[in-house]
Coordinates of C-alpha atoms in Angstrom, one line a residue:
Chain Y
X1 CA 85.5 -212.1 -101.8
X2 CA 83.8 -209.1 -104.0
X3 CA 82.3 -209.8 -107.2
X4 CA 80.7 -211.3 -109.2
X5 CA 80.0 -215.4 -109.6
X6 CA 78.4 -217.5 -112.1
X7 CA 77.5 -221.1 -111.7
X8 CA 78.0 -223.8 -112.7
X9 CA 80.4 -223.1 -114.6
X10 CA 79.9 -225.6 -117.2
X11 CA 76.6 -227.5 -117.9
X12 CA 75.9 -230.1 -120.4
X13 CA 72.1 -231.0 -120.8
X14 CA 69.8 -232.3 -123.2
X15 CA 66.8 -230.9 -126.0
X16 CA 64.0 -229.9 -124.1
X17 CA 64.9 -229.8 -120.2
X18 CA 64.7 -227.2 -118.6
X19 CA 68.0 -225.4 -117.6
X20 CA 68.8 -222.2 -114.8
X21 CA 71.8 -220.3 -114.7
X22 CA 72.7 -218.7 -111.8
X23 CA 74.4 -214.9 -111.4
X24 CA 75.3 -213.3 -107.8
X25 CA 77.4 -210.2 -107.0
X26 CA 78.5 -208.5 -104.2
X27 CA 78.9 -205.0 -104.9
X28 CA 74.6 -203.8 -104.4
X29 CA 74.7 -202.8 -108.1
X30 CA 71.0 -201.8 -109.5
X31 CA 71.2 -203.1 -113.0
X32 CA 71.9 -206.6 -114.0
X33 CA 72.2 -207.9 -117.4
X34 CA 72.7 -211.4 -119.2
X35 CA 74.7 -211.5 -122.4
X36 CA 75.7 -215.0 -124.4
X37 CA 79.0 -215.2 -126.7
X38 CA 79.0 -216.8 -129.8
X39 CA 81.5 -217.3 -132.7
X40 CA 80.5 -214.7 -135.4
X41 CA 77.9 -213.3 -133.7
X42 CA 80.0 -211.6 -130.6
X43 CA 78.7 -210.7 -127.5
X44 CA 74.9 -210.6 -127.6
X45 CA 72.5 -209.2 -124.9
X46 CA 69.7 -211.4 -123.9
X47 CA 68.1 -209.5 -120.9
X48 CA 68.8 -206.9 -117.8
X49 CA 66.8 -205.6 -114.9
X50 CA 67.2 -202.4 -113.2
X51 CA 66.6 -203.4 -110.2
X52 CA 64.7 -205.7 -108.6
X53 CA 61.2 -207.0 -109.9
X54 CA 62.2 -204.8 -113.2
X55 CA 62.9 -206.4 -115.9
X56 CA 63.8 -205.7 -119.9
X57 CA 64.3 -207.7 -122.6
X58 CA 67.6 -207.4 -124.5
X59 CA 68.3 -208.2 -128.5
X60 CA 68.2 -211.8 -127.6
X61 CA 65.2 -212.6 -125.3
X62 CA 63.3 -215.8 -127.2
X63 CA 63.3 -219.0 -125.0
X64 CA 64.8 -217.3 -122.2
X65 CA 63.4 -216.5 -118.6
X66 CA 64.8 -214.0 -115.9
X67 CA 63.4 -213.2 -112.5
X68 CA 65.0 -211.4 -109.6
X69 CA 63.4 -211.1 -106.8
X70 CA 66.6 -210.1 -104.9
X71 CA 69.2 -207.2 -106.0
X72 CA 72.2 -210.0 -105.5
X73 CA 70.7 -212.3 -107.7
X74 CA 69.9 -212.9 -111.5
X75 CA 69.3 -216.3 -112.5
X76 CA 68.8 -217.2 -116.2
X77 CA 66.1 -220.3 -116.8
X78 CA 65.8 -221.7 -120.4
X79 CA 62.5 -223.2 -120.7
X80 CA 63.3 -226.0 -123.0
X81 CA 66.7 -225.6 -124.1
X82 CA 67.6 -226.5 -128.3
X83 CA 70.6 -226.8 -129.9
X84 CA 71.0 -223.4 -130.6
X85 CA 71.3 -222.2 -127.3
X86 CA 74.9 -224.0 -126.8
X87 CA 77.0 -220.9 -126.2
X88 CA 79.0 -219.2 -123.1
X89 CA 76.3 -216.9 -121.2
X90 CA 77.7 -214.2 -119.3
X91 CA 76.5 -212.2 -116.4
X92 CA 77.7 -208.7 -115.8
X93 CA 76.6 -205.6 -113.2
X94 CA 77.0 -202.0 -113.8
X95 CA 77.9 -199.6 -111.1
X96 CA 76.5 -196.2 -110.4
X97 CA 78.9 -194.6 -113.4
X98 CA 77.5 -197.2 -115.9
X99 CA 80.7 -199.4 -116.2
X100 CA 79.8 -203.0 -116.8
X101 CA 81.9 -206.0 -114.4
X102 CA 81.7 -209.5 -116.3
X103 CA 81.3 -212.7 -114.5
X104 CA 83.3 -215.7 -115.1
X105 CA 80.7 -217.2 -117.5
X106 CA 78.7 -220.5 -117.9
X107 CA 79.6 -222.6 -120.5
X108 CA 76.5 -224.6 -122.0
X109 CA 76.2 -227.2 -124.4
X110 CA 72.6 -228.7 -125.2
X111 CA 72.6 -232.2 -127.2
Chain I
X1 CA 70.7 -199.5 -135.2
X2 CA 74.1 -199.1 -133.3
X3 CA 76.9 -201.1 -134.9
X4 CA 80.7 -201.3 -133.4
X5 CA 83.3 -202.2 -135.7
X6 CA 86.8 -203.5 -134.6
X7 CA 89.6 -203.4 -137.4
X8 CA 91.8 -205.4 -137.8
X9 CA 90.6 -208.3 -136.6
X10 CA 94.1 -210.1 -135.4
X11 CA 97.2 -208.3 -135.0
X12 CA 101.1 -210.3 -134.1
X13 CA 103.6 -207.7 -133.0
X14 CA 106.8 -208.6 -131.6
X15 CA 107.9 -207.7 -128.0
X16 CA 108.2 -203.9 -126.9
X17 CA 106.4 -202.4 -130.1
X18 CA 104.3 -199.3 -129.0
X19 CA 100.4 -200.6 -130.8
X20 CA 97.0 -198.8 -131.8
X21 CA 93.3 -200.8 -131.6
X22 CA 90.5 -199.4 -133.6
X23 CA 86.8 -199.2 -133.1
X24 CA 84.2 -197.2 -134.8
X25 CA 80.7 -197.1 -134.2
X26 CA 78.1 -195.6 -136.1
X27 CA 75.7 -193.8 -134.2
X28 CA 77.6 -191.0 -131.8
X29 CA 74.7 -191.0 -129.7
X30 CA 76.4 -192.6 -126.7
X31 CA 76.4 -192.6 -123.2
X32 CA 80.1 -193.9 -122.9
X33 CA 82.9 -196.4 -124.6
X34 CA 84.4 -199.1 -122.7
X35 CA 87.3 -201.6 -123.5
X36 CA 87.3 -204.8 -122.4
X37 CA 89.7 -207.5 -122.3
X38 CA 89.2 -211.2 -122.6
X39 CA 91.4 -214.1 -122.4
X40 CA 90.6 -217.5 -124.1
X41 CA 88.2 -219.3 -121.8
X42 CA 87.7 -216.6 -119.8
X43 CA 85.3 -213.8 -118.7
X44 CA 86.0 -210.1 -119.5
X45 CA 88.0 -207.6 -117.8
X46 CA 87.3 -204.0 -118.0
X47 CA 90.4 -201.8 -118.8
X48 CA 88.7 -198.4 -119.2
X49 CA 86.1 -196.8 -119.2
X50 CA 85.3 -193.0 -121.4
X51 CA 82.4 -190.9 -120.7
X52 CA 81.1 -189.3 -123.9
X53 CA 82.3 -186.0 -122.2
X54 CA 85.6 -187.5 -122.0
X55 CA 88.0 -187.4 -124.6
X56 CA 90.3 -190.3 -123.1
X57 CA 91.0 -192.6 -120.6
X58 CA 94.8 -193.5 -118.9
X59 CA 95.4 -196.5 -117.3
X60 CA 98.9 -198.1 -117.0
X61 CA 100.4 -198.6 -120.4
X62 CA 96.6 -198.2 -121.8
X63 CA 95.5 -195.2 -123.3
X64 CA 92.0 -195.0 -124.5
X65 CA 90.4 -192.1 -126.9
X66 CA 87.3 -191.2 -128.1
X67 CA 86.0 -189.1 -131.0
X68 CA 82.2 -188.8 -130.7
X69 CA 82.0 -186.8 -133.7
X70 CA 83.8 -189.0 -136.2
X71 CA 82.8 -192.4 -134.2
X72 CA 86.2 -193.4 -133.4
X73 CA 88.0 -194.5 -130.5
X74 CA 91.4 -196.0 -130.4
X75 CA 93.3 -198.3 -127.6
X76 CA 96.8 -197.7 -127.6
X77 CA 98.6 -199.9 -125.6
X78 CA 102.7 -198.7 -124.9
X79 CA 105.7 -201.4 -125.0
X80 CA 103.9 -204.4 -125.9
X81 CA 104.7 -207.3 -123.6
X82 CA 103.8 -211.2 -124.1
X83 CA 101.4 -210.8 -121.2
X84 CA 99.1 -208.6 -123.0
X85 CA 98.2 -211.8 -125.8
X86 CA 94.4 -211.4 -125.7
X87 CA 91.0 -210.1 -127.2
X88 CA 90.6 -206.6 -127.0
X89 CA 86.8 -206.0 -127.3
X90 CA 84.8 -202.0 -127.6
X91 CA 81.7 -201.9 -126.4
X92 CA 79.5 -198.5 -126.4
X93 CA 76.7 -197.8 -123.8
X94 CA 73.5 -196.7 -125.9
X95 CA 70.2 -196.5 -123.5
X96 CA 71.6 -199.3 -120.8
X97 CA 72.9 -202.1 -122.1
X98 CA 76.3 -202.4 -124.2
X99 CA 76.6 -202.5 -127.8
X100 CA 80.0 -204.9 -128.5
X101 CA 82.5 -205.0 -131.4
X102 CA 83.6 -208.4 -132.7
X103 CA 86.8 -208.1 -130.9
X104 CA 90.4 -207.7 -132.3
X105 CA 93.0 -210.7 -131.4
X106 CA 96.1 -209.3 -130.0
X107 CA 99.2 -211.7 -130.2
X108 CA 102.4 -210.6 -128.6
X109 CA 105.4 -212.4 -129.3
X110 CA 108.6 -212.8 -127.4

């Protein structure tokens, strides 16, 4: 089925490891963009690419990674995750007349 | 630095009532406005979508407006029904990514 998928879905992991969150979608769209959720804070963007091999950072980039070496995929790697990176990260695509389609989300807690 | 306001920030109306959303932002130099909604747990799900040449947006029993000029744009959403209990979120498009409000808290009772 079209879309946009995001897995896993929930992750628990611990102070330091390292952590990858994976985005795909369907629809060919050239910009892709990584956005976490917290209480109080709202929906925050952390980084987006334009297409493949181009990437920006967002409002929210510190201690986060992107790559995407593929125009289906956007995975988001936290080096060494902390505490304060336990929030629900969202992925989303834009088509060609800029409107934004949300994946499911990840939901990550870091001990 | 673009800021998105939603007011209020919960709303309970009963069953059928005809209901208004409000969002503001406070620079109108946008690209477009888009609502979103999202239910608890869930990801988002875009309802509509206004180009900043557009004055609104009809979907359903959605209307959406926007008022570049005064940085306003209002959701109004006909006959209430318990189906639409959720979080309304405005988010405005300023360079490429989107700019989000905190969300309003719609609870619809039967």
């Amino acid at each position: 089925d079209a879309g946009i998928t995001q897995s896993p879905r929930y992750k628990i992991t611990e102070t330091g490891r390292q952590v990858t969150l994976m985005c795909h979608q369907t629809w060919s769209h050239s910009y892709m963009f990584w956005y976490r959720q917290d209480l109080g804070h709202g929906l925050r963007l952390i980084y987006y690419s334009a297409a493949a091999d181009i990437t920006d950072k967002g409002e929210v980039p510190d201690g986060y990674v992107v790559s995407r070496s593929k125009t289906e995929n956007f995975p988001l790697t936290l080096e060494s995750a902390t505490r304060s990176q336990t929030s629900v990260y969202f992925c989303a695509s834009s088509s060609r007349n800029h409107e934004q389609y949300f994946g499911p989300g990840t939901r990550l807690t870091v001990t | 630095k673009q800021e998105v306001t939603q007011i209020p920030a919960a709303l309970s109306v009963p069953e059928g009532e005809n209901l208004v959303l409000n969002c503001s932002f406070t620079d109108s130099a946008i690209y477009n406005l888009q609502w979103f909604r999202q239910d608890p747990g869930k990801g988002l799900t875009s309802l509509l979508l206004i180009q900043s040449s557009q004055r609104e947006q009809t979907s359903g029993r959605l209307n959406a407006s926007l008022d570049k000029s005064s940085g306003r744009s209002t959701l109004y959403i006909a006959a209430s029904q318990p189906g639409d209990s959720a979080t309304y979120l405005c988010a405005v498009e300023a360079g490429t990514a989107l700019i989000f409000g905190k969300g309003t808290t719609l609870s619809v009772s039967s």
